[in-house]
Amino acid sequence: MGQELSIWQLVSHASLFVQIIMLILVLASVVSWYQIAQRVMYFRQAQTEMARFESRFWSGTDLNTLYTDGADKRGVVGMESVFRAGFKEFTRLAKKKLDSDAMMEACQRSMRVALSREEEAMEHGLPFLATVGSTSPYVGLLGTVWGIMGAFHGLGQVQQATLATVAPGISEALVATAMGLIAAIPAVVCYNRFSSKVDSLAGKYDTFSEEFSSILHRQIHSRD
């Protein structure tokens, strides 16, 4: 409790500019943790939905049945979204007398658009984490430099300079650097983790798109 009180005293005794820097870092850290929690839940859901959909898709379920079962489903994400985009285009064009290659290109284009949207959804919030992770230490350092400048300025106005005179001001300034690191470290770690997750899921979605394209290719050409 005494240590917490000491840190609070350092913050409360800091200059207005340093306190503003600290407030910015606290807000950045709070928003970062919100984004981290949101991304954790999103990727957990995407992983669960992908495993569920893959199990049904490769079990031999009729594609029409699989597509119809998800018609009333809200919040379709990931691999199923890619499937629905491709199969919807396939069923729409199957009613028209189009060239097989044109149908195939249209289906692949629809799946590429769905893939792009899924990647955008997966990357949501990651630029903010990257910004916090890369800039927070420098923002904290700015507060530290400003605080130390103020401490030495005040030191020049006293008759006898001692460590006890300058130490409180420097300690107050160093809190800003510590807060910058506290905000940056989780953001950097989670950004790297989530970026790896995005690459992994995007690769699996792309592989599924290629495999589903082969299935649609066989169905389209079987009509000829």
Coordinates of N, CA, C and O in Angstrom, one line a residue, residues 61-203:
T61 N -21.5 -33.9 -46.7 CA -22.8 -33.3 -46.7 C -23.1 -32.6 -48.1 O -22.2 -32.0 -48.6
D62 N -24.3 -32.8 -48.5 CA -24.6 -32.1 -49.8 C -24.4 -30.6 -49.7 O -24.8 -30.0 -48.7
L63 N -23.8 -30.0 -50.7 CA -23.5 -28.6 -50.7 C -24.7 -27.7 -50.6 O -24.7 -26.7 -49.9
N64 N -25.8 -28.1 -51.3 CA -27.0 -27.4 -51.3 C -27.6 -27.4 -49.8 O -28.1 -26.3 -49.3
T65 N -27.5 -28.5 -49.2 CA -28.0 -28.6 -47.8 C -27.2 -27.8 -46.9 O -27.7 -27.1 -46.0
L66 N -25.9 -27.8 -47.1 CA -24.9 -27.0 -46.2 C -25.2 -25.5 -46.4 O -25.2 -24.8 -45.4
Y67 N -25.4 -25.1 -47.7 CA -25.7 -23.7 -47.9 C -27.0 -23.3 -47.3 O -27.1 -22.2 -46.7
T68 N -28.0 -24.1 -47.5 CA -29.4 -23.8 -47.0 C -29.4 -23.7 -45.5 O -30.1 -22.8 -44.9
D69 N -28.7 -24.6 -44.8 CA -28.7 -24.7 -43.4 C -28.1 -23.4 -42.8 O -28.5 -23.0 -41.7
G70 N -27.2 -22.7 -43.5 CA -26.6 -21.5 -43.0 C -27.3 -20.2 -43.5 O -26.8 -19.1 -43.2
A71 N -28.4 -20.4 -44.2 CA -29.1 -19.2 -44.8 C -29.6 -18.2 -43.7 O -29.5 -17.0 -43.9
D72 N -30.1 -18.8 -42.6 CA -30.7 -17.9 -41.6 C -29.7 -17.6 -40.4 O -30.1 -17.0 -39.4
K73 N -28.5 -18.0 -40.6 CA -27.5 -17.9 -39.6 C -26.9 -16.5 -39.6 O -26.5 -15.9 -40.7
R74 N -26.8 -15.8 -38.5 CA -26.2 -14.5 -38.4 C -24.7 -14.6 -38.0 O -24.3 -15.5 -37.3
G75 N -24.0 -13.6 -38.4 CA -22.6 -13.5 -38.1 C -21.7 -14.6 -38.6 O -20.8 -15.1 -37.9
V76 N -21.9 -15.0 -39.9 CA -21.1 -16.0 -40.5 C -19.7 -15.4 -40.7 O -19.5 -14.3 -41.3
V77 N -18.7 -16.2 -40.3 CA -17.3 -15.7 -40.4 C -16.4 -16.8 -40.9 O -16.7 -17.9 -41.0
G78 N -15.3 -16.3 -41.4 CA -14.2 -17.2 -41.8 C -14.5 -18.1 -43.0 O -15.0 -17.7 -44.0
M79 N -14.2 -19.4 -42.9 CA -14.2 -20.3 -44.0 C -15.7 -20.5 -44.5 O -15.9 -20.6 -45.7
E80 N -16.6 -20.5 -43.6 CA -18.0 -20.6 -44.1 C -18.4 -19.4 -45.0 O -19.2 -19.5 -45.9
S81 N -17.9 -18.2 -44.6 CA -18.2 -17.0 -45.4 C -17.7 -17.2 -46.8 O -18.3 -16.8 -47.8
V82 N -16.5 -17.7 -46.9 CA -15.9 -17.9 -48.3 C -16.7 -18.9 -49.1 O -17.0 -18.8 -50.2
F83 N -17.1 -20.0 -48.4 CA -17.9 -21.0 -49.0 C -19.3 -20.4 -49.5 O -19.7 -20.7 -50.7
R84 N -19.9 -19.7 -48.7 CA -21.2 -19.1 -49.0 C -21.1 -18.1 -50.2 O -22.0 -18.1 -51.1
A85 N -20.0 -17.4 -50.3 CA -19.8 -16.4 -51.4 C -19.7 -17.2 -52.7 O -20.3 -16.8 -53.7
G86 N -18.9 -18.2 -52.7 CA -18.6 -19.0 -53.9 C -19.8 -19.8 -54.3 O -20.2 -19.8 -55.5
F87 N -20.5 -20.4 -53.4 CA -21.6 -21.3 -53.8 C -22.8 -20.4 -54.2 O -23.6 -20.8 -55.0
K88 N -23.0 -19.3 -53.6 CA -24.1 -18.4 -53.9 C -23.9 -17.9 -55.4 O -24.9 -17.9 -56.1
E89 N -22.7 -17.6 -55.8 CA -22.5 -17.2 -57.2 C -22.7 -18.3 -58.1 O -23.2 -18.2 -59.2
F90 N -22.3 -19.5 -57.6 CA -22.4 -20.7 -58.5 C -23.9 -21.0 -58.7 O -24.3 -21.3 -59.9
T91 N -24.7 -21.0 -57.7 CA -26.2 -21.3 -57.9 C -26.8 -20.2 -58.7 O -27.8 -20.5 -59.4
R92 N -26.4 -19.0 -58.6 CA -27.0 -17.9 -59.3 C -26.7 -18.0 -60.8 O -27.6 -17.9 -61.7
L93 N -25.5 -18.4 -61.1 CA -25.0 -18.5 -62.5 C -25.5 -19.8 -63.2 O -25.5 -19.9 -64.4
A94 N -25.7 -20.8 -62.3 CA -26.1 -22.1 -62.9 C -27.4 -22.0 -63.6 O -27.7 -22.9 -64.4
K95 N -28.2 -21.1 -63.2 CA -29.5 -20.9 -63.9 C -29.4 -20.2 -65.3 O -30.4 -20.2 -66.0
K96 N -28.3 -19.7 -65.5 CA -28.0 -19.0 -66.8 C -27.1 -19.9 -67.7 O -26.3 -20.7 -67.2
K97 N -27.3 -19.7 -69.0 CA -26.5 -20.5 -69.9 C -25.2 -19.7 -70.2 O -25.1 -19.0 -71.2
L98 N -24.2 -19.8 -69.3 CA -23.0 -19.1 -69.4 C -21.8 -20.1 -69.7 O -21.9 -21.3 -69.5
D99 N -20.8 -19.6 -70.2 CA -19.6 -20.4 -70.5 C -19.0 -20.9 -69.2 O -19.0 -20.2 -68.2
S100 N -18.5 -22.1 -69.2 CA -18.0 -22.7 -68.0 C -16.9 -21.9 -67.4 O -16.8 -21.7 -66.1
D101 N -16.0 -21.4 -68.2 CA -14.8 -20.7 -67.7 C -15.3 -19.3 -67.1 O -14.7 -18.9 -66.1
A102 N -16.3 -18.7 -67.7 CA -16.8 -17.5 -67.2 C -17.5 -17.7 -65.8 O -17.3 -16.9 -64.9
M103 N -18.2 -18.8 -65.6 CA -18.8 -19.2 -64.4 C -17.7 -19.4 -63.3 O -17.8 -18.9 -62.2
M104 N -16.7 -20.1 -63.7 CA -15.6 -20.4 -62.8 C -14.9 -19.2 -62.3 O -14.6 -19.0 -61.1
E105 N -14.6 -18.3 -63.2 CA -14.0 -17.0 -62.9 C -14.8 -16.2 -62.0 O -14.3 -15.5 -61.0
A106 N -16.2 -16.2 -62.2 CA -17.1 -15.4 -61.3 C -17.1 -16.0 -59.9 O -17.1 -15.2 -58.9
C107 N -17.1 -17.3 -59.8 CA -17.1 -17.9 -58.5 C -15.8 -17.6 -57.7 O -15.8 -17.3 -56.5
Q108 N -14.7 -17.7 -58.4 CA -13.4 -17.4 -57.8 C -13.3 -16.0 -57.4 O -12.7 -15.7 -56.3
R109 N -13.8 -15.1 -58.2 CA -13.8 -13.7 -57.9 C -14.6 -13.4 -56.6 O -14.2 -12.6 -55.7
S110 N -15.8 -14.0 -56.5 CA -16.6 -13.9 -55.3 C -15.9 -14.4 -54.0 O -16.0 -13.7 -53.0
M111 N -15.2 -15.5 -54.2 CA -14.5 -16.0 -53.0 C -13.3 -15.1 -52.7 O -12.9 -15.0 -51.5
R112 N -12.6 -14.5 -53.7 CA -11.5 -13.6 -53.4 C -12.0 -12.4 -52.6 O -11.3 -11.9 -51.7
V113 N -13.2 -11.9 -53.0 CA -13.8 -10.7 -52.3 C -14.1 -11.1 -50.8 O -13.8 -10.4 -49.9
A114 N -14.6 -12.3 -50.6 CA -14.9 -12.8 -49.3 C -13.7 -13.0 -48.5 O -13.6 -12.6 -47.3
L115 N -12.6 -13.5 -49.1 CA -11.3 -13.6 -48.4 C -10.8 -12.3 -48.0 O -10.3 -12.1 -46.9
S116 N -10.9 -11.3 -48.9 CA -10.4 -9.9 -48.5 C -11.2 -9.4 -47.4 O -10.6 -8.7 -46.5
R117 N -12.5 -9.6 -47.3 CA -13.3 -9.1 -46.2 C -12.9 -9.8 -44.9 O -12.9 -9.1 -43.8
E118 N -12.7 -11.1 -45.0 CA -12.3 -11.8 -43.8 C -10.9 -11.3 -43.2 O -10.7 -11.2 -42.0
E119 N -10.0 -11.1 -44.1 CA -8.7 -10.6 -43.7 C -8.8 -9.2 -43.1 O -8.1 -8.9 -42.1
E120 N -9.7 -8.3 -43.6 CA -9.9 -7.0 -43.0 C -10.5 -7.2 -41.6 O -10.1 -6.4 -40.7
A121 N -11.4 -8.1 -41.5 CA -12.0 -8.3 -40.2 C -11.0 -8.9 -39.2 O -11.0 -8.5 -38.0
M122 N -10.2 -9.8 -39.6 CA -9.1 -10.3 -38.7 C -8.1 -9.3 -38.3 O -7.6 -9.3 -37.1
E123 N -7.8 -8.3 -39.2 CA -6.8 -7.3 -38.9 C -7.3 -6.1 -38.2 O -6.6 -5.2 -37.8
H124 N -8.7 -6.1 -37.9 CA -9.3 -5.0 -37.2 C -8.6 -4.8 -35.8 O -8.5 -5.7 -35.0
G125 N -8.2 -3.5 -35.5 CA -7.6 -3.2 -34.3 C -6.1 -3.4 -34.2 O -5.4 -2.9 -33.3
L126 N -5.5 -4.2 -35.1 CA -4.1 -4.5 -35.1 C -3.2 -3.2 -35.4 O -2.2 -3.0 -34.8
P127 N -3.6 -2.4 -36.3 CA -2.8 -1.1 -36.5 C -2.7 -0.3 -35.3 O -1.7 0.3 -35.0
F128 N -3.8 -0.2 -34.5 CA -3.8 0.5 -33.2 C -2.8 -0.1 -32.3 O -2.0 0.7 -31.6
L129 N -2.8 -1.4 -32.1 CA -1.8 -2.1 -31.2 C -0.4 -1.8 -31.7 O 0.5 -1.6 -30.9
A130 N -0.2 -1.8 -33.0 CA 1.1 -1.6 -33.6 C 1.6 -0.1 -33.3 O 2.7 0.1 -32.9
T131 N 0.6 0.8 -33.4 CA 1.0 2.2 -33.1 C 1.3 2.4 -31.6 O 2.3 3.1 -31.3
V132 N 0.5 1.8 -30.7 CA 0.8 1.9 -29.3 C 2.1 1.3 -29.0 O 2.9 1.9 -28.2
G133 N 2.4 0.1 -29.5 CA 3.6 -0.6 -29.2 C 4.8 0.2 -29.7 O 5.9 0.1 -29.0
S134 N 4.7 0.9 -30.8 CA 5.9 1.6 -31.4 C 6.1 3.0 -30.8 O 7.2 3.5 -30.8
T135 N 5.0 3.6 -30.4 CA 5.1 5.1 -30.0 C 5.1 5.3 -28.5 O 5.6 6.3 -28.1
S136 N 4.5 4.4 -27.7 CA 4.3 4.6 -26.3 C 5.7 4.9 -25.6 O 5.8 5.8 -24.7
P137 N 6.7 4.1 -25.9 CA 8.0 4.3 -25.2 C 8.5 5.7 -25.5 O 9.1 6.4 -24.6
Y138 N 8.3 6.2 -26.7 CA 8.8 7.6 -27.0 C 8.0 8.7 -26.4 O 8.5 9.7 -26.0
V139 N 6.7 8.4 -26.3 CA 5.8 9.4 -25.6 C 6.2 9.4 -24.2 O 6.3 10.5 -23.6
G140 N 6.4 8.3 -23.5 CA 6.8 8.3 -22.1 C 8.2 8.9 -22.0 O 8.4 9.7 -21.0
L141 N 9.1 8.7 -22.9 CA 10.4 9.4 -22.9 C 10.3 10.9 -23.0 O 11.0 11.6 -22.3
L142 N 9.3 11.3 -23.8 CA 9.1 12.8 -23.9 C 8.7 13.4 -22.5 O 9.2 14.4 -22.1
G143 N 7.8 12.7 -21.8 CA 7.4 13.1 -20.5 C 8.6 13.1 -19.5 O 8.8 14.0 -18.7
T144 N 9.5 12.1 -19.7 CA 10.6 12.0 -18.8 C 11.6 13.1 -19.0 O 12.1 13.8 -18.1
V145 N 11.9 13.4 -20.3 CA 12.8 14.5 -20.7 C 12.3 15.8 -20.1 O 13.0 16.6 -19.6
W146 N 11.0 16.0 -20.3 CA 10.4 17.3 -19.9 C 10.5 17.4 -18.4 O 10.8 18.5 -17.8
G147 N 10.2 16.3 -17.7 CA 10.2 16.3 -16.2 C 11.6 16.5 -15.7 O 11.9 17.3 -14.7
I148 N 12.6 15.9 -16.3 CA 14.0 16.1 -15.9 C 14.5 17.5 -16.2 O 15.2 18.1 -15.4
M149 N 14.1 18.1 -17.3 CA 14.4 19.5 -17.6 C 13.8 20.4 -16.5 O 14.5 21.3 -16.0
G150 N 12.6 20.1 -16.1 CA 12.0 20.9 -15.0 C 12.7 20.7 -13.7 O 12.9 21.7 -12.9
A151 N 13.2 19.5 -13.4 CA 13.9 19.2 -12.2 C 15.2 20.0 -12.1 O 15.6 20.6 -11.1
F152 N 16.0 19.9 -13.2 CA 17.3 20.6 -13.3 C 17.1 22.2 -13.3 O 17.9 22.9 -12.7
H153 N 16.0 22.6 -13.9 CA 15.7 24.0 -13.8 C 15.4 24.5 -12.4 O 15.9 25.6 -12.0
G154 N 14.7 23.7 -11.6 CA 14.5 24.0 -10.2 C 15.7 23.9 -9.4 O 15.9 24.6 -8.5
L155 N 16.6 23.0 -9.8 CA 17.9 22.8 -9.1 C 18.8 24.0 -9.2 O 19.5 24.3 -8.3
G156 N 18.7 24.7 -10.4 CA 19.5 25.8 -10.6 C 19.1 27.0 -9.7 O 19.8 28.0 -9.7
Q157 N 17.9 27.0 -9.1 CA 17.4 28.1 -8.4 C 17.6 27.9 -6.9 O 17.2 28.8 -6.1
V158 N 18.3 26.9 -6.4 CA 18.6 26.7 -5.0 C 20.0 26.9 -4.7 O 20.9 26.8 -5.6
Q159 N 20.3 27.3 -3.5 CA 21.7 27.6 -3.1 C 22.6 26.4 -3.1 O 23.7 26.4 -3.5
Q160 N 22.1 25.3 -2.5 CA 22.9 24.1 -2.3 C 22.2 22.9 -3.0 O 21.0 22.5 -2.7
A161 N 22.8 22.3 -4.0 CA 22.3 21.2 -4.8 C 22.7 19.9 -4.1 O 23.9 19.6 -4.0
T162 N 21.7 19.1 -3.8 CA 21.9 17.8 -3.2 C 21.1 16.8 -4.0 O 20.1 17.1 -4.7
L163 N 21.4 15.5 -3.8 CA 20.7 14.4 -4.5 C 19.2 14.4 -4.0 O 18.3 14.2 -4.7
A164 N 19.0 14.7 -2.7 CA 17.7 14.8 -2.1 C 16.8 15.9 -2.8 O 15.6 15.8 -2.8
T165 N 17.5 16.9 -3.3 CA 16.8 18.0 -3.9 C 16.3 17.6 -5.3 O 15.1 17.9 -5.7
V166 N 17.1 16.9 -6.1 CA 16.8 16.6 -7.5 C 16.1 15.3 -7.6 O 15.4 15.1 -8.6
A167 N 16.2 14.4 -6.7 CA 15.7 13.0 -6.8 C 14.2 13.0 -7.0 O 13.7 12.2 -7.9
P168 N 13.4 13.7 -6.2 CA 11.9 13.6 -6.4 C 11.5 14.0 -7.8 O 10.7 13.4 -8.4
G169 N 12.1 15.1 -8.4 CA 11.7 15.5 -9.7 C 12.1 14.5 -10.8 O 11.3 14.2 -11.7
I170 N 13.2 13.9 -10.6 CA 13.7 12.9 -11.6 C 12.8 11.6 -11.5 O 12.4 11.0 -12.5
S171 N 12.4 11.3 -10.2 CA 11.6 10.1 -10.0 C 10.2 10.3 -10.7 O 9.7 9.4 -11.3
E172 N 9.7 11.5 -10.5 CA 8.4 11.8 -11.1 C 8.5 11.7 -12.6 O 7.6 11.1 -13.3
A173 N 9.6 12.1 -13.2 CA 9.7 12.1 -14.6 C 9.9 10.6 -15.1 O 9.4 10.3 -16.2
L174 N 10.6 9.8 -14.4 CA 10.8 8.4 -14.8 C 9.6 7.6 -14.8 O 9.5 6.6 -15.5
V175 N 8.6 8.0 -14.0 CA 7.3 7.3 -14.0 C 6.7 7.3 -15.4 O 6.1 6.3 -15.8
A176 N 6.9 8.4 -16.1 CA 6.3 8.5 -17.5 C 6.9 7.4 -18.4 O 6.2 6.8 -19.2
T177 N 8.2 7.2 -18.3 CA 8.9 6.2 -19.1 C 8.4 4.8 -18.7 O 8.1 4.0 -19.6
A178 N 8.2 4.6 -17.4 CA 7.7 3.3 -17.0 C 6.3 3.0 -17.5 O 5.9 2.0 -18.0
M179 N 5.5 4.1 -17.5 CA 4.1 3.9 -18.0 C 4.1 3.7 -19.5 O 3.3 3.0 -20.1
G180 N 5.0 4.3 -20.2 CA 5.1 4.1 -21.7 C 5.5 2.6 -22.0 O 4.9 2.0 -22.9
L181 N 6.4 2.1 -21.2 CA 6.8 0.7 -21.4 C 5.6 -0.3 -21.0 O 5.4 -1.3 -21.7
I182 N 4.9 0.1 -19.9 CA 3.7 -0.7 -19.5 C 2.7 -0.8 -20.6 O 2.0 -1.8 -20.8
A183 N 2.5 0.4 -21.3 CA 1.5 0.4 -22.4 C 2.0 -0.3 -23.6 O 1.3 -1.0 -24.3
A184 N 3.3 -0.2 -23.9 CA 3.9 -0.8 -25.1 C 4.1 -2.3 -25.1 O 3.8 -2.9 -26.1
I185 N 4.6 -2.8 -24.1 CA 5.0 -4.2 -24.1 C 3.8 -5.2 -24.4 O 3.9 -6.0 -25.3
P186 N 2.6 -5.0 -23.7 CA 1.5 -5.9 -24.0 C 1.0 -5.7 -25.5 O 0.6 -6.7 -26.2
A187 N 1.1 -4.5 -25.9 CA 0.6 -4.2 -27.3 C 1.5 -4.9 -28.3 O 1.0 -5.4 -29.3
V188 N 2.8 -4.8 -28.1 CA 3.8 -5.4 -29.1 C 3.6 -6.9 -29.0 O 3.6 -7.6 -30.1
V189 N 3.6 -7.5 -27.9 CA 3.5 -9.0 -27.7 C 2.2 -9.5 -28.4 O 2.2 -10.4 -29.2
C190 N 1.1 -8.8 -28.1 CA -0.2 -9.3 -28.7 C -0.3 -9.0 -30.1 O -0.9 -9.8 -30.9
Y191 N 0.3 -7.9 -30.6 CA 0.3 -7.6 -32.0 C 1.0 -8.7 -32.8 O 0.5 -9.2 -33.8
N192 N 2.1 -9.1 -32.3 CA 2.9 -10.2 -33.0 C 2.1 -11.5 -33.0 O 2.1 -12.2 -34.0
R193 N 1.5 -11.8 -31.8 CA 0.7 -13.0 -31.7 C -0.5 -13.0 -32.7 O -0.8 -14.0 -33.4
F194 N -1.2 -11.9 -32.7 CA -2.4 -11.8 -33.6 C -2.0 -11.8 -35.0 O -2.7 -12.3 -35.9
S195 N -0.9 -11.1 -35.4 CA -0.5 -11.1 -36.8 C -0.2 -12.5 -37.2 O -0.5 -12.9 -38.4
S196 N 0.5 -13.3 -36.4 CA 0.7 -14.7 -36.7 C -0.6 -15.5 -36.9 O -0.7 -16.3 -37.8
K197 N -1.6 -15.2 -36.0 CA -2.9 -15.9 -36.1 C -3.6 -15.5 -37.4 O -4.2 -16.3 -38.1
V198 N -3.5 -14.2 -37.8 CA -4.1 -13.8 -39.1 C -3.4 -14.5 -40.3 O -4.2 -15.0 -41.2
D199 N -2.1 -14.6 -40.3 CA -1.4 -15.3 -41.4 C -1.9 -16.8 -41.4 O -2.1 -17.3 -42.5
S200 N -2.0 -17.4 -40.3 CA -2.4 -18.8 -40.2 C -3.8 -19.0 -40.7 O -4.0 -19.9 -41.6
L201 N -4.7 -18.2 -40.2 CA -6.1 -18.4 -40.7 C -6.3 -18.0 -42.1 O -7.0 -18.7 -42.9
A202 N -5.6 -16.9 -42.5 CA -5.8 -16.5 -43.9 C -5.2 -17.6 -44.9 O -5.8 -17.8 -45.9
G203 N -4.1 -18.2 -44.5 CA -3.6 -19.3 -45.3 C -4.6 -20.5 -45.4 O -4.7 -21.1 -46.4

